[in-house]
Short mmCIF file of C-alpha atoms and ligand atoms in Angstrom, two decimals:
data_model
loop_
_atom_site.label_atom_id
_atom_site.label_comp_id
_atom_site.label_asym_id
_atom_site.label_seq_id
_atom_site.Cartn_x
_atom_site.Cartn_y
_atom_site.Cartn_z
CA MET A 5 -2.61 -3.08 24.59
CA LEU A 6 -5.51 -1.19 25.96
CA ALA A 7 -8.13 -3.22 27.41
CA GLY A 8 -11.84 -3.52 29.29
CA GLY A 9 -12.59 -6.60 31.31
CA VAL A 10 -13.98 -9.89 29.77
CA GLY A 11 -13.28 -8.91 25.96
CA GLY A 12 -9.79 -7.68 27.08
CA ALA A 13 -8.86 -10.77 29.16
CA ARG A 14 -9.75 -13.17 26.51
CA PHE A 15 -7.68 -11.37 23.85
CA VAL A 16 -4.69 -11.00 26.41
CA ARG A 17 -4.63 -14.46 27.15
CA GLY A 18 -4.39 -15.17 23.35
CA LEU A 19 -1.78 -12.85 23.11
CA ARG A 20 0.32 -14.25 25.80
CA GLU A 21 0.17 -17.44 23.95
CA ALA A 22 1.10 -16.02 20.67
CA VAL A 23 4.10 -14.18 22.30
CA ARG A 24 5.05 -17.24 23.96
CA TRP A 25 5.17 -19.15 20.63
CA TRP A 26 6.26 -16.63 18.08
CA HIS A 27 7.77 -13.45 20.12
CA PRO A 28 9.53 -15.18 23.00
CA ASP A 29 11.58 -11.86 23.84
CA ALA A 30 8.35 -9.65 23.86
CA ALA A 31 6.57 -8.53 26.86
CA ILE A 32 3.12 -7.60 27.09
CA ASP A 33 1.86 -4.39 28.93
CA VAL A 34 -1.81 -3.75 29.34
CA VAL A 35 -3.39 -0.34 30.07
CA VAL A 36 -6.81 -1.19 31.91
CA ASN A 37 -10.12 0.67 31.82
CA THR A 38 -10.76 2.05 35.34
CA GLY A 39 -14.14 3.59 34.50
CA ASP A 40 -16.37 0.66 36.10
CA ASP A 41 -14.54 1.11 39.49
CA TRP A 42 -16.58 2.06 42.35
CA TRP A 43 -17.13 2.12 46.20
CA LEU A 44 -19.10 -0.56 47.78
CA GLY A 45 -19.47 -1.22 51.39
CA GLY A 46 -16.37 0.72 52.22
CA LEU A 47 -14.19 -1.17 49.67
CA ARG A 48 -12.80 0.08 46.42
CA ILE A 49 -13.78 -2.43 43.50
CA THR A 50 -11.81 -2.51 40.19
CA PRO A 51 -13.84 -5.14 38.08
CA ASP A 52 -11.91 -4.78 34.88
CA LEU A 53 -8.56 -4.84 36.53
CA ASP A 54 -9.62 -8.12 38.56
CA SER A 55 -11.08 -9.93 35.35
CA LEU A 56 -7.61 -9.26 33.81
CA LEU A 57 -5.79 -10.30 37.07
CA TYR A 58 -7.79 -13.41 37.74
CA THR A 59 -7.77 -14.74 34.09
CA LEU A 60 -4.21 -14.31 33.67
CA ALA A 61 -3.48 -15.90 36.91
CA GLY A 62 -5.78 -18.75 35.98
CA GLN A 63 -7.86 -17.84 39.13
CA ASN A 64 -11.06 -16.80 37.12
CA ASP A 65 -14.25 -19.04 37.14
CA GLU A 66 -14.60 -20.14 33.65
CA GLN A 67 -18.31 -21.29 34.16
CA ARG A 68 -19.61 -17.86 35.20
CA GLY A 69 -17.18 -16.00 33.19
CA TRP A 70 -16.02 -13.64 36.08
CA GLY A 71 -15.05 -13.84 39.65
CA ARG A 72 -12.90 -16.41 41.23
CA VAL A 73 -12.87 -20.09 40.74
CA GLY A 74 -13.94 -22.04 44.10
CA GLU A 75 -15.87 -18.94 45.22
CA SER A 76 -18.10 -19.00 48.34
CA GLU A 77 -20.51 -16.36 49.50
CA ARG A 78 -20.68 -16.51 53.22
CA VAL A 79 -19.45 -12.95 53.73
CA ALA A 80 -21.58 -11.56 50.89
CA ALA A 81 -24.91 -13.28 52.57
CA GLU A 82 -24.15 -11.13 55.80
CA LEU A 83 -23.32 -7.98 54.26
CA GLN A 84 -26.68 -8.43 52.21
CA ALA A 85 -28.28 -9.08 55.52
CA TYR A 86 -26.95 -5.78 56.91
CA GLY A 87 -28.08 -3.99 53.69
CA VAL A 88 -24.53 -2.78 53.14
CA THR A 89 -24.25 -4.37 49.65
CA PRO A 90 -27.52 -4.79 47.39
CA GLU A 91 -28.69 -8.08 46.39
CA TRP A 92 -27.91 -7.58 42.64
CA PHE A 93 -24.01 -7.14 43.55
CA THR A 94 -22.45 -10.18 45.05
CA LEU A 95 -18.90 -9.95 46.62
CA GLY A 96 -17.55 -13.30 46.76
CA ASP A 97 -15.36 -14.22 49.85
CA LEU A 98 -12.19 -14.70 48.08
CA ASP A 99 -12.75 -11.72 45.78
CA LEU A 100 -13.33 -9.90 49.16
CA GLY A 101 -9.83 -10.61 50.08
CA THR A 102 -8.72 -8.71 46.96
CA HIS A 103 -10.77 -5.93 47.61
CA ILE A 104 -9.99 -5.74 51.25
CA ALA A 105 -6.24 -5.69 50.48
CA ARG A 106 -6.54 -2.97 47.75
CA THR A 107 -8.66 -0.55 49.82
CA ALA A 108 -6.22 -1.17 52.77
CA TRP A 109 -3.18 -0.24 50.50
CA LEU A 110 -5.17 2.68 49.14
CA ARG A 111 -6.01 4.04 52.32
CA SER A 112 -2.32 3.73 53.58
CA GLY A 113 -1.47 6.26 50.43
CA ALA A 114 -0.44 3.86 47.89
CA SER A 115 -1.60 4.86 44.40
CA LEU A 116 -3.81 2.39 42.48
CA SER A 117 -0.70 1.51 40.28
CA GLU A 118 1.09 0.69 43.25
CA VAL A 119 -1.77 -1.28 44.44
CA VAL A 120 -2.08 -3.31 41.12
CA ALA A 121 1.59 -3.82 41.00
CA ARG A 122 1.31 -5.54 44.62
CA LEU A 123 -1.60 -7.47 43.67
CA GLN A 124 0.10 -8.97 40.63
CA GLN A 125 3.25 -9.96 42.47
CA ARG A 126 1.20 -12.95 44.10
CA TRP A 127 0.93 -14.74 40.82
CA ASP A 128 2.84 -15.47 37.82
CA LEU A 129 0.86 -13.69 34.75
CA GLY A 130 3.41 -15.18 32.20
CA GLY A 131 4.99 -11.70 31.39
CA VAL A 132 2.16 -9.67 31.25
CA ARG A 133 2.03 -6.34 33.28
CA LEU A 134 -1.28 -4.62 34.22
CA HIS A 135 -1.33 -0.89 34.55
CA PRO A 136 -4.54 1.17 35.29
CA ALA A 137 -5.23 3.86 32.78
CA THR A 138 -5.30 6.34 35.58
CA ASP A 139 -4.70 6.55 39.31
CA ASP A 140 -7.47 9.13 39.57
CA GLU A 141 -10.95 8.08 40.10
CA VAL A 142 -12.73 8.48 37.32
CA ASP A 143 -16.23 6.47 37.89
CA THR A 144 -18.95 6.29 35.03
CA HIS A 145 -22.40 7.45 35.80
CA VAL A 146 -25.19 6.65 33.51
CA TRP A 147 -27.97 9.34 32.77
CA VAL A 148 -31.64 7.81 32.31
CA ALA A 149 -34.98 9.21 31.97
CA SER A 150 -37.13 9.29 35.56
CA ASP A 151 -40.53 7.80 35.67
CA ALA A 152 -41.73 11.25 37.01
CA GLY A 153 -40.28 13.09 33.99
CA GLY A 154 -36.89 14.67 34.08
CA GLU A 155 -33.64 12.56 34.42
CA HIS A 156 -31.20 11.05 37.12
CA ASP A 157 -28.12 9.21 37.18
CA LEU A 158 -26.93 5.73 38.27
CA HIS A 159 -23.50 4.45 38.96
CA PHE A 160 -22.35 2.42 35.75
CA GLN A 161 -22.53 -0.72 37.67
CA GLU A 162 -25.85 -0.39 38.91
CA TRP A 163 -27.21 0.22 35.28
CA TRP A 164 -25.01 -2.80 33.81
CA THR A 165 -25.39 -5.38 36.51
CA ARG A 166 -28.66 -4.34 38.03
CA TYR A 167 -30.62 -3.25 35.11
CA ARG A 168 -28.49 -5.40 32.59
CA ALA A 169 -28.18 -2.12 30.25
CA GLN A 170 -31.71 -2.26 29.54
CA LEU A 171 -32.71 1.22 30.72
CA PRO A 172 -32.13 3.40 27.54
CA ALA A 173 -28.84 5.48 28.39
CA LEU A 174 -29.34 9.22 27.67
CA ARG A 175 -25.60 9.73 28.10
CA PHE A 176 -22.42 8.67 30.20
CA GLU A 177 -20.73 10.90 32.49
CA GLN A 178 -17.15 10.24 33.52
CA ARG A 179 -17.09 11.84 37.02
CA GLY A 180 -13.81 13.52 37.73
CA LEU A 181 -12.28 13.11 34.27
CA ALA A 182 -11.07 16.67 33.77
CA ALA A 183 -8.71 16.44 36.67
CA ALA A 184 -7.56 12.93 35.82
CA ARG A 185 -4.28 12.18 34.19
CA PRO A 186 -2.88 9.09 32.54
CA SER A 187 -0.99 6.67 34.93
CA ALA A 188 2.95 7.03 34.72
CA GLY A 189 2.91 3.06 33.98
CA ALA A 190 0.47 3.43 30.91
CA LEU A 191 2.46 6.33 29.41
CA ALA A 192 5.76 4.61 29.88
CA ALA A 193 4.22 1.52 28.24
CA LEU A 194 2.95 3.24 25.40
CA GLU A 195 6.03 5.11 24.62
CA ALA A 196 8.11 1.79 24.79
CA ALA A 197 5.84 -0.16 22.67
CA ASP A 198 6.72 -1.82 19.35
CA VAL A 199 2.97 -2.44 18.50
CA VAL A 200 -0.14 -0.97 20.37
CA ILE A 201 -3.34 -3.12 20.18
CA ILE A 202 -6.98 -1.85 20.92
CA ALA A 203 -8.38 -4.98 22.25
CA PRO A 204 -11.95 -6.15 21.30
CA SER A 205 -13.58 -4.43 24.30
CA ASN A 206 -16.61 -2.01 24.92
CA PRO A 207 -15.60 0.75 22.45
CA VAL A 208 -17.61 3.37 24.88
CA VAL A 209 -17.29 2.39 28.30
CA SER A 210 -14.12 0.65 28.30
CA ILE A 211 -11.77 1.77 25.45
CA GLY A 212 -13.68 5.17 25.11
CA THR A 213 -13.15 5.82 28.75
CA ILE A 214 -9.50 4.90 28.67
CA VAL A 215 -8.65 7.26 25.68
CA SER A 216 -11.19 10.24 27.06
CA ILE A 217 -8.52 10.70 30.16
CA PRO A 218 -7.00 13.97 29.41
CA GLY A 219 -3.67 13.43 27.69
CA MET A 220 -4.22 9.77 26.73
CA ARG A 221 -5.22 10.60 23.09
CA ASP A 222 -2.24 12.79 22.54
CA ALA A 223 -0.12 10.21 24.20
CA LEU A 224 -1.57 7.50 21.66
CA ARG A 225 -1.29 9.75 18.69
CA ALA A 226 2.40 10.44 19.41
CA VAL A 227 3.44 6.81 19.66
CA THR A 228 5.99 5.65 17.16
CA ALA A 229 4.43 2.05 17.33
CA PRO A 230 1.55 1.43 14.80
CA ILE A 231 -1.76 1.19 16.43
CA VAL A 232 -4.13 -1.89 15.61
CA GLY A 233 -7.58 -2.11 16.60
CA VAL A 234 -9.72 -5.44 16.77
CA SER A 235 -13.39 -5.33 16.16
CA PRO A 236 -15.57 -5.99 19.30
CA ILE A 237 -18.51 -5.87 17.00
CA ILE A 238 -19.19 -9.04 14.51
CA ALA A 239 -21.87 -9.16 11.98
CA GLY A 240 -23.82 -6.11 13.63
CA ALA A 241 -23.82 -7.62 17.01
CA ALA A 242 -21.67 -7.48 20.21
CA VAL A 243 -19.98 -10.84 21.32
CA ARG A 244 -20.92 -11.66 24.72
CA GLY A 245 -21.86 -8.43 26.04
CA MET A 246 -24.01 -5.23 25.80
CA ALA A 247 -21.82 -2.95 23.86
CA ASP A 248 -24.80 -2.30 21.57
CA ALA A 249 -26.73 -0.61 24.31
CA CYS A 250 -23.61 1.74 24.98
CA LEU A 251 -23.09 2.46 21.28
CA ALA A 252 -26.77 3.33 20.87
CA ALA A 253 -26.37 6.01 23.73
CA ILE A 254 -23.68 7.91 21.95
CA GLY A 255 -25.42 7.32 18.49
CA VAL A 256 -23.02 4.83 16.69
CA ALA A 257 -24.27 1.81 14.78
CA THR A 258 -23.50 -1.55 16.17
CA ASP A 259 -21.28 -2.22 13.26
CA ALA A 260 -17.49 -3.09 12.87
CA GLY A 261 -17.16 -0.16 10.46
CA ALA A 262 -18.93 2.32 12.47
CA VAL A 263 -16.50 1.47 15.63
CA ALA A 264 -13.49 2.01 13.36
CA ARG A 265 -14.95 5.37 12.14
CA LEU A 266 -15.52 6.11 15.99
CA TYR A 267 -11.89 5.56 16.79
CA GLY A 268 -10.97 7.28 13.57
CA PRO A 269 -7.77 6.97 11.40
CA ARG A 270 -4.50 8.11 12.79
CA SER A 271 -3.72 9.87 9.47
CA GLY A 272 -6.69 12.08 10.38
CA VAL A 273 -7.49 13.01 13.98
CA GLY A 274 -8.06 9.64 15.06
CA LEU A 275 -6.06 6.54 16.68
CA LEU A 276 -6.15 3.67 14.16
CA ASP A 277 -3.46 2.66 11.73
CA ALA A 278 -4.89 -0.84 11.24
CA TRP A 279 -8.17 -2.51 11.85
CA LEU A 280 -9.41 -6.13 12.09
CA VAL A 281 -12.84 -7.15 11.47
CA ASP A 282 -14.36 -10.48 10.99
CA GLU A 283 -14.68 -12.36 7.75
CA ALA A 284 -18.41 -11.75 7.97
CA ASP A 285 -17.85 -7.91 7.90
CA ALA A 286 -15.51 -8.33 4.66
CA GLY A 287 -17.86 -5.80 3.15
CA VAL A 288 -16.56 -2.85 5.06
CA VAL A 289 -12.93 -3.32 4.11
CA ASP A 290 -12.50 -1.41 1.10
CA GLY A 291 -14.29 1.53 2.75
CA LEU A 292 -12.47 1.85 5.75
CA ARG A 293 -9.15 1.33 3.66
CA ALA A 294 -10.32 4.33 1.66
CA ASP A 295 -10.33 6.34 4.71
CA GLY A 296 -6.96 5.59 5.63
CA ILE A 297 -7.38 2.53 7.79
CA ALA A 298 -5.35 -0.43 6.79
CA THR A 299 -8.20 -3.16 7.30
CA ASP A 300 -8.18 -6.81 7.13
CA ALA A 301 -11.02 -9.48 7.57
CA VAL A 302 -10.09 -12.66 9.62
CA PRO A 303 -11.85 -14.71 12.16
CA LEU A 304 -12.59 -12.83 15.22
CA TRP A 305 -14.40 -15.19 17.42
CA MET A 306 -12.31 -16.38 20.41
CA ARG A 307 -13.72 -19.71 21.00
CA ASP A 308 -10.67 -20.95 22.90
CA LEU A 309 -7.23 -20.32 23.55
CA ASP A 310 -5.97 -21.37 19.89
CA SER A 311 -8.53 -19.14 18.38
CA ALA A 312 -7.60 -16.20 20.63
CA ALA A 313 -3.97 -16.64 19.97
CA ALA A 314 -4.32 -16.92 16.24
CA LEU A 315 -6.34 -13.50 16.29
CA ALA A 316 -3.83 -12.00 18.61
CA GLU A 317 -0.92 -13.08 15.99
CA ALA A 318 -2.94 -11.69 13.33
CA ALA A 319 -3.10 -8.20 15.09
CA LEU A 320 0.83 -8.40 15.93
CA GLN A 321 1.40 -8.92 12.33
CA ALA A 322 -0.78 -6.48 11.01
CA GLY A 323 1.24 -3.98 13.30
CA LEU A 324 4.72 -5.46 12.43
CA ALA A 325 3.83 -5.06 8.82
CA ARG A 326 3.42 -1.35 9.13
CA ARG A 327 6.72 -1.06 11.09
CA SER A 328 8.56 -2.63 8.41
CA ALA A 329 6.53 -0.59 5.72
CA SER A 330 7.45 2.72 7.40
P1 GDP B 404 -16.16 -5.78 30.03
O1 GDP B 404 -15.33 -4.95 30.68
O2 GDP B 404 -16.30 -7.03 31.05
O3 GDP B 404 -17.58 -5.47 29.56
O4 GDP B 404 -15.24 -6.35 28.66
P2 GDP B 404 -14.63 -5.51 27.42
O5 GDP B 404 -14.90 -4.15 27.48
O6 GDP B 404 -13.12 -5.86 27.60
O7 GDP B 404 -15.36 -6.48 26.52
C1 GDP B 404 -16.88 -6.65 26.16
C2 GDP B 404 -16.92 -6.66 24.54
O8 GDP B 404 -15.85 -7.51 24.14
C3 GDP B 404 -18.36 -7.21 24.37
O9 GDP B 404 -19.05 -6.43 24.21
C4 GDP B 404 -17.96 -7.78 23.01
O10 GDP B 404 -18.20 -6.72 22.02
C5 GDP B 404 -16.45 -7.89 22.98
N1 GDP B 404 -15.88 -9.49 22.89
C6 GDP B 404 -16.25 -10.71 23.56
N2 GDP B 404 -16.05 -11.83 23.14
C7 GDP B 404 -15.26 -11.49 21.88
C8 GDP B 404 -14.71 -12.32 21.04
O11 GDP B 404 -14.84 -13.72 21.04
N3 GDP B 404 -14.65 -11.62 19.56
C9 GDP B 404 -14.58 -10.21 19.66
N4 GDP B 404 -13.98 -9.74 18.49
N5 GDP B 404 -15.20 -9.66 20.56
C10 GDP B 404 -15.49 -10.17 21.56
CA1 CA B 405 -15.75 -3.24 32.34
#
């Protein structure tokens, strides 16, 4: 599957459960967005990879929805007192352990893929392997209007965390994108897949960033496996997130049908063989089917592990049905 952080983590936990129950011989490979990554206080931070790692390892803070459970912030307070990290971005003490380990390995010459492999050795992720979409640094910047006229850019994390995506984005810039390549692990996972699932993640700054890596779109279009997408939009709203602000910036409506058309049908120049929308969006099914995307309406709210597992199984079945049809 292709995934961003929070939506991706909820979905993959459900997928792991569905695989345990119904497909015990299967393995799950996740190609993870790295567009939110950045350098802060001399450390390389990879938020989406960490959300997935902590969630799958049972180490995430369920109350807050992100970061480590049982976290403390003693070091963070020191860093803020020195002005090394801003007050709007706290690095918890346990979380800092991960960032220091990652940065140490990167500095000793390891690729991000190697670092991710080492980090996940520590915990039992239950048969899930994480792969960064790319080993190259492709940090997302957001262009906004300046008070004095003109425009300037912020790192995505500042726009997202400090301004809660409330500064209207003029456009997103994936810095370093032209020279980036998909990671070898991501490409190998796609090639070997029986079904490819695009998680209900942010279609612009998570999935959009993954598929914009030069070579990734071609690799996806070339897979023999069916590609099934799950809508992150339910009844015209982003669930638990600010994906609507990102869609607005690229001129796409916050609508399950509009996101499917953004990804496009694989029979045309797009990515999707099949697409799942919520039952509240059943009205878009016929139009999308006519456009060549096999669309079904199922419950898309991941309220708990059971509902996430049922959704994941529906996505797998949509893919497996297309394998036997072809
Ligand atoms: P981020 O990297 O932490 O922003 O997380 P992702 O990119 O993986 O996904 C965030 C998006 O997931 C949100 O903007 C929502 O659109 C979507 N999402 C979150 N929870 C649910 C859910 O229960 N069901 C569905 N269908 N989408 C969800
Ligand atoms: Ca993210």
